[in-house]
Every structure is written in structure tokens, then in C-alpha cells.
Amino acid sequence: MRASKTPFLVLVAILLMIQACQPAAEENGQANTTVSDAPSCSSGMPARYASQPDSAATTAKEVSHEGMVWIDGGTFSMGASDAEGRPDEYPQHQVKVSGFWMDATEVTNAEFAAFVEATGYVTTAERAPDWEELKKQLPPGTPKPPDSVLVAASLVFTPPQQQVPLNNPGQWWNWKKHANWRQPQGPGSSIKGREEYPVVHVSWHDAVAYARWAGKRLPTEAEWEYAARGGTQNKRYPWGDEDIEAGKPKANTWQGRFPDRNTTWDKHAGLAQVKSFAPNKYGLYDMAGNVWEWCSDWYAADYYGTASTAPALNPVGPTSSHDPQEPGMPKRVLRGGSFMCHSSYCKGYRVTSRMKSSPDTGLENTGFRCVSSK
């Protein structure tokens, strides 16, 4: 996102709402900040406050387990067990989940298109922002931008041409008019030929609407981490402890120097088609990298600290959201990392890494998958 390409007032709104995701470690002269000190990579991502459709209006159909994997229930240690986690990943605590079905892959463009065709659903990114809600995030007296600015739009990843400090995501996110799930990079782009790629630019509301239509639901954060671990305990990644760039490519992440130079060692500069990498031991694909995945839970930074010593049975998260970095903005949890994750910036591909975002926000690296208990 560059000031020369963005109307001033919208730029002000975005910059007020987007805060820095600090680098995890010193690399190529970038700031030296440990992962545990860094805020989540979603800190301050913008809330669009478009008028939201009623997800209950989508008629649920009989659930099909085609393309899903059954995961036996069990007890596991949830949260980080080493020094690499961020503060909201501690303390590690015991959780018990019942068995459930989970989509083997992220929901694809083809699957989401079938939902839209059947229901006529219009996503958040396809709706104009609500100025009455947006101005609540701006300084009092901020004038309303012209209607030509308050149009349907979404955030598109636009790499800078040179190395930049990692304290301003505005240098690589572009607020692009009419970018949405059908046009992931904005007007002129298309999902033709990308039917088996994960759908992106979907808000939490969009994901809930699709899940309900499919007779499913979004996973709880506990279910998601249990599934990502693939039956292992205290491993850093869905495949074990081998470093992300050791051996052969294991996930769609960023290699080189974020955000301006991607060596594409993993053969992907952006999104990858689902099933491009080996699944974990449960048969689940892309539980690390590719796109961040919405969970059903509200986000609260201190939620793990409220856990009891006894294993919690099927926890559904806190009853409300609280992010001390942005206390006035309710947020939902996302998991798994994306194609933009790099060790110097956002190690979101760790199984315990948590992200949070306003439920009406969608980006080019945000998608979801569904679960079912029946």
C-alpha cells in the first residue's frame, strides 16, 4: 500500500488500524526482536465494517463427509512448550476434544463458488464499508471521504521493490478497490484455472455462512491445534521439528527476505493449489502456510491463563474478545500461517501460533476449512 495510490482519508484509516507486526529475529539488518516479544502478525489489521449479511439466512443442507477426515478425540497439551511462542501462547494447558470430521483441505474457490451459486451470497469484501462504523476508529471530526472512496475493496499483498523495515505493513498491503474472492488481486484478475486454490478475501462472517450452508461449522481453536499436531505432542510444526527450510519443501511459506525478495524455493510465489504438499499424519493438508484459517473462537490475549489444571473438555474459547493492543476492536482467532510467513517476520506456521482479526476483515492470505461433529 503506497500513499500515492491510496486516497488520503482511506490511507489515514488504514494506517490508524494497521500496526506493525515486528520481526522475529535480526536478519539482513532488520530489527532484533524475539518471537515472544513480537505482537501477532495481525496486530491492527483493519476492520472494514461493511454491512454484514445474516449468516443464518443461508439454508443448511445435509452434511457430506466427502473430502473430510475423521479425527479420533483425545487429550493433548495446548499451547507453546518452548521459548519460541508469543505471550498469548502460554501457559501450555491440557485440553480434551471429542472426535470430529475435518476438511482435508482449505475450502477451495470451486467449493465456495458452488455456495454462492446456490445462495446468492455476497461476501464482505463485495460490500461497501459502513462509514458510521468506520469513523468510530478515526479521530473525532475526521471528515467523511467521498462516496467514490467508500467502495467495496480488500487488502492485496503488493511486495515492495526493495528491502523495507518490518514495522509498517502498509508498505506491502494495498487497499485495492473491487478485490474480492472472485478477483483476488483486484480488477483484471480471476480465479479461472484456480478452482482448486483456497478461497481468499473471506471474512469470518463469510466463512460461517459457508459452513452453515454445508451443514458444518468452523473448528474451535482447540480442535484446530489438535488436528494440526497430527497426534504428536510438543512438536513445533505439523510435520515434526525439522526446520521449515530443511530437507524438502513442507509448506507454502516465504523464503528469502520478507517482504521484497522471495526465492520461491518451495515453488510458489503466492498461493498454492491445495494438496501441493504432503499432509500431516491425520491426512490434513496445509495446516501450515498457504492461508490463515478462521476458527470459531473469540480472541482474548490472556485466555490460556484462565485454564484450570484439569483438562478442559471441548473448550469453545472466551465469551468475549479482548486484545490489549486494540481493546475496542473485537476479534476472532485464525490459525496456521500463510504464504507470507517467514522466520524474520511471522512464524505463523508453528502449530501453536495464534493470529486474531476483526471478523469483518478478509485479506489475500485468509481462508478457512470446516469441521463437523456428526
PDB file of N, CA, C and O in Angstrom, residues 27-94:
ATOM      1  N   GLU A  27      17.769 -10.109  10.924  1.00  0.00           N
ATOM      2  CA  GLU A  27      18.131 -10.706   9.655  1.00  0.00           C
ATOM      3  C   GLU A  27      18.300  -9.592   8.643  1.00  0.00           C
ATOM      4  O   GLU A  27      17.431  -8.745   8.484  1.00  0.00           O
ATOM      5  N   ASN A  28      19.424  -9.614   7.952  1.00  0.00           N
ATOM      6  CA  ASN A  28      19.696  -8.634   6.904  1.00  0.00           C
ATOM      7  C   ASN A  28      19.558  -7.198   7.408  1.00  0.00           C
ATOM      8  O   ASN A  28      19.000  -6.334   6.741  1.00  0.00           O
ATOM      9  N   GLY A  29      19.991  -6.964   8.644  1.00  0.00           N
ATOM     10  CA  GLY A  29      19.964  -5.614   9.180  1.00  0.00           C
ATOM     11  C   GLY A  29      18.623  -5.196   9.738  1.00  0.00           C
ATOM     12  O   GLY A  29      18.437  -4.060  10.130  1.00  0.00           O
ATOM     13  N   GLN A  30      17.645  -6.115   9.799  1.00  0.00           N
ATOM     14  CA  GLN A  30      16.338  -5.765  10.324  1.00  0.00           C
ATOM     15  C   GLN A  30      16.368  -5.815  11.846  1.00  0.00           C
ATOM     16  O   GLN A  30      17.281  -6.355  12.460  1.00  0.00           O
ATOM     17  N   ALA A  31      15.346  -5.246  12.474  1.00  0.00           N
ATOM     18  CA  ALA A  31      15.331  -5.121  13.929  1.00  0.00           C
ATOM     19  C   ALA A  31      15.442  -6.467  14.602  1.00  0.00           C
ATOM     20  O   ALA A  31      14.919  -7.468  14.122  1.00  0.00           O
ATOM     21  N   ASN A  32      16.100  -6.499  15.759  1.00  0.00           N
ATOM     22  CA  ASN A  32      16.285  -7.729  16.514  1.00  0.00           C
ATOM     23  C   ASN A  32      15.214  -7.815  17.584  1.00  0.00           C
ATOM     24  O   ASN A  32      15.293  -7.198  18.624  1.00  0.00           O
ATOM     25  N   THR A  33      14.174  -8.605  17.315  1.00  0.00           N
ATOM     26  CA  THR A  33      13.057  -8.774  18.236  1.00  0.00           C
ATOM     27  C   THR A  33      12.723 -10.246  18.296  1.00  0.00           C
ATOM     28  O   THR A  33      12.563 -10.884  17.268  1.00  0.00           O
ATOM     29  N   THR A  34      12.623 -10.816  19.477  1.00  0.00           N
ATOM     30  CA  THR A  34      12.312 -12.231  19.574  1.00  0.00           C
ATOM     31  C   THR A  34      10.846 -12.455  19.274  1.00  0.00           C
ATOM     32  O   THR A  34      10.004 -11.572  19.417  1.00  0.00           O
ATOM     33  N   VAL A  35      10.515 -13.708  18.883  1.00  0.00           N
ATOM     34  CA  VAL A  35       9.123 -14.023  18.589  1.00  0.00           C
ATOM     35  C   VAL A  35       8.256 -13.780  19.807  1.00  0.00           C
ATOM     36  O   VAL A  35       7.150 -13.272  19.717  1.00  0.00           O
ATOM     37  N   SER A  36       8.756 -14.142  20.980  1.00  0.00           N
ATOM     38  CA  SER A  36       7.937 -13.977  22.182  1.00  0.00           C
ATOM     39  C   SER A  36       7.651 -12.516  22.498  1.00  0.00           C
ATOM     40  O   SER A  36       6.680 -12.200  23.156  1.00  0.00           O
ATOM     41  N   ASP A  37       8.520 -11.600  22.025  1.00  0.00           N
ATOM     42  CA  ASP A  37       8.296 -10.175  22.265  1.00  0.00           C
ATOM     43  C   ASP A  37       7.378  -9.556  21.232  1.00  0.00           C
ATOM     44  O   ASP A  37       6.821  -8.485  21.445  1.00  0.00           O
ATOM     45  N   ALA A  38       7.240 -10.200  20.073  1.00  0.00           N
ATOM     46  CA  ALA A  38       6.529  -9.593  18.955  1.00  0.00           C
ATOM     47  C   ALA A  38       5.030  -9.744  19.102  1.00  0.00           C
ATOM     48  O   ALA A  38       4.544 -10.750  19.579  1.00  0.00           O
ATOM     49  N   PRO A  39       4.265  -8.750  18.691  1.00  0.00           N
ATOM     50  CA  PRO A  39       2.809  -8.897  18.646  1.00  0.00           C
ATOM     51  C   PRO A  39       2.413  -9.847  17.537  1.00  0.00           C
ATOM     52  O   PRO A  39       3.217 -10.180  16.679  1.00  0.00           O
ATOM     53  N   SER A  40       1.186 -10.288  17.569  1.00  0.00           N
ATOM     54  CA  SER A  40       0.711 -11.143  16.488  1.00  0.00           C
ATOM     55  C   SER A  40       0.828 -10.426  15.159  1.00  0.00           C
ATOM     56  O   SER A  40       0.728  -9.211  15.073  1.00  0.00           O
ATOM     57  N   CYS A  41       0.998 -11.226  14.100  1.00  0.00           N
ATOM     58  CA  CYS A  41       1.137 -10.642  12.766  1.00  0.00           C
ATOM     59  C   CYS A  41      -0.146  -9.991  12.287  1.00  0.00           C
ATOM     60  O   CYS A  41      -0.168  -9.393  11.206  1.00  0.00           O
ATOM     61  N   SER A  42      -1.197 -10.100  13.049  1.00  0.00           N
ATOM     62  CA  SER A  42      -2.447  -9.464  12.661  1.00  0.00           C
ATOM     63  C   SER A  42      -2.691  -8.172  13.422  1.00  0.00           C
ATOM     64  O   SER A  42      -3.753  -7.591  13.317  1.00  0.00           O
ATOM     65  N   SER A  43      -1.722  -7.717  14.193  1.00  0.00           N
ATOM     66  CA  SER A  43      -1.954  -6.535  15.022  1.00  0.00           C
ATOM     67  C   SER A  43      -2.450  -5.373  14.186  1.00  0.00           C
ATOM     68  O   SER A  43      -1.786  -4.929  13.262  1.00  0.00           O
ATOM     69  N   GLY A  44      -3.643  -4.918  14.514  1.00  0.00           N
ATOM     70  CA  GLY A  44      -4.164  -3.722  13.878  1.00  0.00           C
ATOM     71  C   GLY A  44      -4.704  -3.898  12.487  1.00  0.00           C
ATOM     72  O   GLY A  44      -4.968  -2.913  11.815  1.00  0.00           O
ATOM     73  N   MET A  45      -4.885  -5.127  11.999  1.00  0.00           N
ATOM     74  CA  MET A  45      -5.441  -5.261  10.666  1.00  0.00           C
ATOM     75  C   MET A  45      -6.824  -4.617  10.646  1.00  0.00           C
ATOM     76  O   MET A  45      -7.566  -4.683  11.622  1.00  0.00           O
ATOM     77  N   PRO A  46      -7.200  -3.983   9.556  1.00  0.00           N
ATOM     78  CA  PRO A  46      -8.365  -3.104   9.569  1.00  0.00           C
ATOM     79  C   PRO A  46      -9.694  -3.829   9.669  1.00  0.00           C
ATOM     80  O   PRO A  46      -9.877  -4.900   9.112  1.00  0.00           O
ATOM     81  N   ALA A  47     -10.597  -3.246  10.398  1.00  0.00           N
ATOM     82  CA  ALA A  47     -11.980  -3.694  10.391  1.00  0.00           C
ATOM     83  C   ALA A  47     -12.705  -2.881   9.332  1.00  0.00           C
ATOM     84  O   ALA A  47     -12.690  -1.668   9.352  1.00  0.00           O
ATOM     85  N   ARG A  48     -13.339  -3.549   8.391  1.00  0.00           N
ATOM     86  CA  ARG A  48     -13.977  -2.833   7.289  1.00  0.00           C
ATOM     87  C   ARG A  48     -15.334  -2.268   7.693  1.00  0.00           C
ATOM     88  O   ARG A  48     -15.779  -1.264   7.202  1.00  0.00           O
ATOM     89  N   TYR A  49     -16.017  -2.988   8.576  1.00  0.00           N
ATOM     90  CA  TYR A  49     -17.344  -2.589   8.992  1.00  0.00           C
ATOM     91  C   TYR A  49     -18.292  -2.387   7.813  1.00  0.00           C
ATOM     92  O   TYR A  49     -19.011  -1.411   7.723  1.00  0.00           O
ATOM     93  N   ALA A  50     -18.252  -3.315   6.898  1.00  0.00           N
ATOM     94  CA  ALA A  50     -19.297  -3.335   5.884  1.00  0.00           C
ATOM     95  C   ALA A  50     -20.577  -3.830   6.545  1.00  0.00           C
ATOM     96  O   ALA A  50     -20.544  -4.462   7.597  1.00  0.00           O
ATOM     97  N   SER A  51     -21.708  -3.547   5.930  1.00  0.00           N
ATOM     98  CA  SER A  51     -22.950  -4.098   6.459  1.00  0.00           C
ATOM     99  C   SER A  51     -22.892  -5.605   6.303  1.00  0.00           C
ATOM    100  O   SER A  51     -22.595  -6.116   5.235  1.00  0.00           O
ATOM    101  N   GLN A  52     -23.166  -6.312   7.393  1.00  0.00           N
ATOM    102  CA  GLN A  52     -22.990  -7.759   7.376  1.00  0.00           C
ATOM    103  C   GLN A  52     -24.289  -8.486   7.075  1.00  0.00           C
ATOM    104  O   GLN A  52     -25.328  -8.185   7.657  1.00  0.00           O
ATOM    105  N   PRO A  53     -24.242  -9.475   6.177  1.00  0.00           N
ATOM    106  CA  PRO A  53     -25.426 -10.289   5.933  1.00  0.00           C
ATOM    107  C   PRO A  53     -25.684 -11.196   7.122  1.00  0.00           C
ATOM    108  O   PRO A  53     -24.783 -11.460   7.922  1.00  0.00           O
ATOM    109  N   ASP A  54     -26.872 -11.640   7.260  1.00  0.00           N
ATOM    110  CA  ASP A  54     -27.228 -12.570   8.325  1.00  0.00           C
ATOM    111  C   ASP A  54     -26.848 -13.968   7.869  1.00  0.00           C
ATOM    112  O   ASP A  54     -27.472 -14.539   6.978  1.00  0.00           O
ATOM    113  N   SER A  55     -25.814 -14.541   8.508  1.00  0.00           N
ATOM    114  CA  SER A  55     -25.359 -15.867   8.084  1.00  0.00           C
ATOM    115  C   SER A  55     -26.429 -16.923   8.314  1.00  0.00           C
ATOM    116  O   SER A  55     -26.432 -17.971   7.678  1.00  0.00           O
ATOM    117  N   ALA A  56     -27.365 -16.655   9.230  1.00  0.00           N
ATOM    118  CA  ALA A  56     -28.435 -17.617   9.469  1.00  0.00           C
ATOM    119  C   ALA A  56     -29.387 -17.712   8.286  1.00  0.00           C
ATOM    120  O   ALA A  56     -30.183 -18.630   8.182  1.00  0.00           O
ATOM    121  N   ALA A  57     -29.298 -16.728   7.385  1.00  0.00           N
ATOM    122  CA  ALA A  57     -30.196 -16.739   6.229  1.00  0.00           C
ATOM    123  C   ALA A  57     -29.812 -17.807   5.210  1.00  0.00           C
ATOM    124  O   ALA A  57     -30.602 -18.147   4.341  1.00  0.00           O
ATOM    125  N   THR A  58     -28.590 -18.330   5.303  1.00  0.00           N
ATOM    126  CA  THR A  58     -28.183 -19.389   4.392  1.00  0.00           C
ATOM    127  C   THR A  58     -28.734 -20.707   4.898  1.00  0.00           C
ATOM    128  O   THR A  58     -28.548 -21.076   6.054  1.00  0.00           O
ATOM    129  N   THR A  59     -29.444 -21.406   4.056  1.00  0.00           N
ATOM    130  CA  THR A  59     -30.115 -22.640   4.450  1.00  0.00           C
ATOM    131  C   THR A  59     -29.131 -23.798   4.518  1.00  0.00           C
ATOM    132  O   THR A  59     -28.433 -24.094   3.545  1.00  0.00           O
ATOM    133  N   ALA A  60     -29.064 -24.457   5.668  1.00  0.00           N
ATOM    134  CA  ALA A  60     -28.152 -25.578   5.835  1.00  0.00           C
ATOM    135  C   ALA A  60     -28.641 -26.780   5.049  1.00  0.00           C
ATOM    136  O   ALA A  60     -29.841 -27.037   4.929  1.00  0.00           O
ATOM    137  N   LYS A  61     -27.701 -27.528   4.498  1.00  0.00           N
ATOM    138  CA  LYS A  61     -28.034 -28.762   3.812  1.00  0.00           C
ATOM    139  C   LYS A  61     -27.474 -29.935   4.603  1.00  0.00           C
ATOM    140  O   LYS A  61     -26.744 -29.769   5.576  1.00  0.00           O
ATOM    141  N   GLU A  62     -27.811 -31.138   4.183  1.00  0.00           N
ATOM    142  CA  GLU A  62     -27.298 -32.330   4.849  1.00  0.00           C
ATOM    143  C   GLU A  62     -25.785 -32.380   4.670  1.00  0.00           C
ATOM    144  O   GLU A  62     -25.264 -32.227   3.570  1.00  0.00           O
ATOM    145  N   VAL A  63     -25.078 -32.609   5.774  1.00  0.00           N
ATOM    146  CA  VAL A  63     -23.628 -32.617   5.704  1.00  0.00           C
ATOM    147  C   VAL A  63     -23.127 -33.836   4.931  1.00  0.00           C
ATOM    148  O   VAL A  63     -23.664 -34.942   5.048  1.00  0.00           O
ATOM    149  N   SER A  64     -22.121 -33.619   4.117  1.00  0.00           N
ATOM    150  CA  SER A  64     -21.436 -34.698   3.418  1.00  0.00           C
ATOM    151  C   SER A  64     -20.019 -34.781   3.961  1.00  0.00           C
ATOM    152  O   SER A  64     -19.354 -33.752   4.150  1.00  0.00           O
ATOM    153  N   HIS A  65     -19.528 -35.983   4.203  1.00  0.00           N
ATOM    154  CA  HIS A  65     -18.175 -36.168   4.706  1.00  0.00           C
ATOM    155  C   HIS A  65     -17.174 -36.390   3.588  1.00  0.00           C
ATOM    156  O   HIS A  65     -15.999 -36.673   3.859  1.00  0.00           O
ATOM    157  N   GLU A  66     -17.625 -36.214   2.348  1.00  0.00           N
ATOM    158  CA  GLU A  66     -16.698 -36.325   1.229  1.00  0.00           C
ATOM    159  C   GLU A  66     -15.626 -35.236   1.360  1.00  0.00           C
ATOM    160  O   GLU A  66     -15.922 -34.073   1.591  1.00  0.00           O
ATOM    161  N   GLY A  67     -14.378 -35.620   1.202  1.00  0.00           N
ATOM    162  CA  GLY A  67     -13.292 -34.659   1.318  1.00  0.00           C
ATOM    163  C   GLY A  67     -12.930 -34.315   2.746  1.00  0.00           C
ATOM    164  O   GLY A  67     -12.136 -33.401   2.977  1.00  0.00           O
ATOM    165  N   MET A  68     -13.499 -35.036   3.711  1.00  0.00           N
ATOM    166  CA  MET A  68     -13.207 -34.797   5.119  1.00  0.00           C
ATOM    167  C   MET A  68     -12.436 -35.972   5.709  1.00  0.00           C
ATOM    168  O   MET A  68     -12.422 -37.077   5.148  1.00  0.00           O
ATOM    169  N   VAL A  69     -11.805 -35.747   6.833  1.00  0.00           N
ATOM    170  CA  VAL A  69     -11.026 -36.753   7.542  1.00  0.00           C
ATOM    171  C   VAL A  69     -11.586 -36.889   8.952  1.00  0.00           C
ATOM    172  O   VAL A  69     -11.847 -35.878   9.616  1.00  0.00           O
ATOM    173  N   TRP A  70     -11.804 -38.138   9.395  1.00  0.00           N
ATOM    174  CA  TRP A  70     -12.261 -38.348  10.770  1.00  0.00           C
ATOM    175  C   TRP A  70     -11.055 -38.313  11.698  1.00  0.00           C
ATOM    176  O   TRP A  70     -10.030 -38.972  11.452  1.00  0.00           O
ATOM    177  N   ILE A  71     -11.166 -37.544  12.781  1.00  0.00           N
ATOM    178  CA  ILE A  71     -10.087 -37.421  13.756  1.00  0.00           C
ATOM    179  C   ILE A  71     -10.605 -37.907  15.105  1.00  0.00           C
ATOM    180  O   ILE A  71     -11.551 -37.327  15.661  1.00  0.00           O
ATOM    181  N   ASP A  72     -10.027 -38.991  15.608  1.00  0.00           N
ATOM    182  CA  ASP A  72     -10.425 -39.503  16.914  1.00  0.00           C
ATOM    183  C   ASP A  72     -10.111 -38.470  17.987  1.00  0.00           C
ATOM    184  O   ASP A  72      -9.084 -37.769  17.926  1.00  0.00           O
ATOM    185  N   GLY A  73     -10.978 -38.376  18.966  1.00  0.00           N
ATOM    186  CA  GLY A  73     -10.760 -37.442  20.054  1.00  0.00           C
ATOM    187  C   GLY A  73      -9.611 -37.866  20.949  1.00  0.00           C
ATOM    188  O   GLY A  73      -9.071 -38.974  20.837  1.00  0.00           O
ATOM    189  N   GLY A  74      -9.220 -36.987  21.844  1.00  0.00           N
ATOM    190  CA  GLY A  74      -8.140 -37.289  22.771  1.00  0.00           C
ATOM    191  C   GLY A  74      -7.759 -36.079  23.591  1.00  0.00           C
ATOM    192  O   GLY A  74      -8.331 -34.992  23.456  1.00  0.00           O
ATOM    193  N   THR A  75      -6.768 -36.274  24.444  1.00  0.00           N
ATOM    194  CA  THR A  75      -6.262 -35.207  25.307  1.00  0.00           C
ATOM    195  C   THR A  75      -4.876 -34.796  24.825  1.00  0.00           C
ATOM    196  O   THR A  75      -4.065 -35.642  24.456  1.00  0.00           O
ATOM    197  N   PHE A  76      -4.613 -33.511  24.817  1.00  0.00           N
ATOM    198  CA  PHE A  76      -3.312 -33.031  24.377  1.00  0.00           C
ATOM    199  C   PHE A  76      -2.918 -31.774  25.141  1.00  0.00           C
ATOM    200  O   PHE A  76      -3.745 -31.152  25.814  1.00  0.00           O
ATOM    201  N   SER A  77      -1.644 -31.413  25.029  1.00  0.00           N
ATOM    202  CA  SER A  77      -1.120 -30.203  25.656  1.00  0.00           C
ATOM    203  C   SER A  77      -1.222 -29.069  24.650  1.00  0.00           C
ATOM    204  O   SER A  77      -0.520 -29.067  23.636  1.00  0.00           O
ATOM    205  N   MET A  78      -2.086 -28.104  24.926  1.00  0.00           N
ATOM    206  CA  MET A  78      -2.331 -26.996  24.016  1.00  0.00           C
ATOM    207  C   MET A  78      -1.487 -25.796  24.410  1.00  0.00           C
ATOM    208  O   MET A  78      -1.381 -25.449  25.577  1.00  0.00           O
ATOM    209  N   GLY A  79      -0.855 -25.179  23.417  1.00  0.00           N
ATOM    210  CA  GLY A  79      -0.024 -24.019  23.674  1.00  0.00           C
ATOM    211  C   GLY A  79       1.447 -24.348  23.546  1.00  0.00           C
ATOM    212  O   GLY A  79       1.851 -25.500  23.387  1.00  0.00           O
ATOM    213  N   ALA A  80       2.263 -23.311  23.610  1.00  0.00           N
ATOM    214  CA  ALA A  80       3.702 -23.459  23.394  1.00  0.00           C
ATOM    215  C   ALA A  80       4.381 -24.097  24.600  1.00  0.00           C
ATOM    216  O   ALA A  80       4.037 -23.819  25.751  1.00  0.00           O
ATOM    217  N   SER A  81       5.389 -24.950  24.311  1.00  0.00           N
ATOM    218  CA  SER A  81       6.159 -25.598  25.372  1.00  0.00           C
ATOM    219  C   SER A  81       7.607 -25.134  25.374  1.00  0.00           C
ATOM    220  O   SER A  81       8.397 -25.575  26.205  1.00  0.00           O
ATOM    221  N   ASP A  82       7.974 -24.254  24.437  1.00  0.00           N
ATOM    222  CA  ASP A  82       9.345 -23.762  24.360  1.00  0.00           C
ATOM    223  C   ASP A  82       9.337 -22.239  24.457  1.00  0.00           C
ATOM    224  O   ASP A  82       8.310 -21.629  24.719  1.00  0.00           O
ATOM    225  N   ALA A  83      10.504 -21.627  24.219  1.00  0.00           N
ATOM    226  CA  ALA A  83      10.627 -20.178  24.363  1.00  0.00           C
ATOM    227  C   ALA A  83      10.284 -19.439  23.086  1.00  0.00           C
ATOM    228  O   ALA A  83      10.429 -18.213  23.023  1.00  0.00           O
ATOM    229  N   GLU A  84       9.802 -20.141  22.068  1.00  0.00           N
ATOM    230  CA  GLU A  84       9.573 -19.510  20.780  1.00  0.00           C
ATOM    231  C   GLU A  84       8.199 -18.867  20.660  1.00  0.00           C
ATOM    232  O   GLU A  84       7.935 -18.095  19.743  1.00  0.00           O
ATOM    233  N   GLY A  85       7.301 -19.187  21.556  1.00  0.00           N
ATOM    234  CA  GLY A  85       5.946 -18.685  21.446  1.00  0.00           C
ATOM    235  C   GLY A  85       5.808 -17.227  21.832  1.00  0.00           C
ATOM    236  O   GLY A  85       6.667 -16.643  22.497  1.00  0.00           O
ATOM    237  N   ARG A  86       4.690 -16.636  21.416  1.00  0.00           N
ATOM    238  CA  ARG A  86       4.325 -15.293  21.845  1.00  0.00           C
ATOM    239  C   ARG A  86       3.585 -15.392  23.181  1.00  0.00           C
ATOM    240  O   ARG A  86       3.119 -16.461  23.570  1.00  0.00           O
ATOM    241  N   PRO A  87       3.435 -14.278  23.894  1.00  0.00           N
ATOM    242  CA  PRO A  87       2.811 -14.338  25.218  1.00  0.00           C
ATOM    243  C   PRO A  87       1.442 -14.997  25.237  1.00  0.00           C
ATOM    244  O   PRO A  87       1.081 -15.647  26.227  1.00  0.00           O
ATOM    245  N   ASP A  88       0.649 -14.833  24.166  1.00  0.00           N
ATOM    246  CA  ASP A  88      -0.700 -15.396  24.196  1.00  0.00           C
ATOM    247  C   ASP A  88      -0.722 -16.908  23.948  1.00  0.00           C
ATOM    248  O   ASP A  88      -1.794 -17.512  23.915  1.00  0.00           O
ATOM    249  N   GLU A  89       0.440 -17.537  23.786  1.00  0.00           N
ATOM    250  CA  GLU A  89       0.524 -18.989  23.596  1.00  0.00           C
ATOM    251  C   GLU A  89       0.828 -19.729  24.896  1.00  0.00           C
ATOM    252  O   GLU A  89       1.012 -20.944  24.900  1.00  0.00           O
ATOM    253  N   TYR A  90       0.874 -19.003  26.016  1.00  0.00           N
ATOM    254  CA  TYR A  90       1.183 -19.585  27.325  1.00  0.00           C
ATOM    255  C   TYR A  90       0.046 -19.285  28.299  1.00  0.00           C
ATOM    256  O   TYR A  90      -0.682 -18.311  28.119  1.00  0.00           O
ATOM    257  N   PRO A  91      -0.079 -20.097  29.366  1.00  0.00           N
ATOM    258  CA  PRO A  91       0.681 -21.309  29.623  1.00  0.00           C
ATOM    259  C   PRO A  91       0.131 -22.494  28.823  1.00  0.00           C
ATOM    260  O   PRO A  91      -1.049 -22.508  28.443  1.00  0.00           O
ATOM    261  N   GLN A  92       0.986 -23.471  28.595  1.00  0.00           N
ATOM    262  CA  GLN A  92       0.500 -24.714  27.996  1.00  0.00           C
ATOM    263  C   GLN A  92      -0.463 -25.371  28.988  1.00  0.00           C
ATOM    264  O   GLN A  92      -0.239 -25.346  30.194  1.00  0.00           O
ATOM    265  N   HIS A  93      -1.543 -25.928  28.476  1.00  0.00           N
ATOM    266  CA  HIS A  93      -2.564 -26.495  29.348  1.00  0.00           C
ATOM    267  C   HIS A  93      -3.203 -27.708  28.683  1.00  0.00           C
ATOM    268  O   HIS A  93      -3.124 -27.886  27.466  1.00  0.00           O
ATOM    269  N   GLN A  94      -3.824 -28.535  29.480  1.00  0.00           N
ATOM    270  CA  GLN A  94      -4.402 -29.775  28.987  1.00  0.00           C
ATOM    271  C   GLN A  94      -5.828 -29.549  28.461  1.00  0.00           C
ATOM    272  O   GLN A  94      -6.643 -28.881  29.096  1.00  0.00           O
TER     273      GLN A  94
END
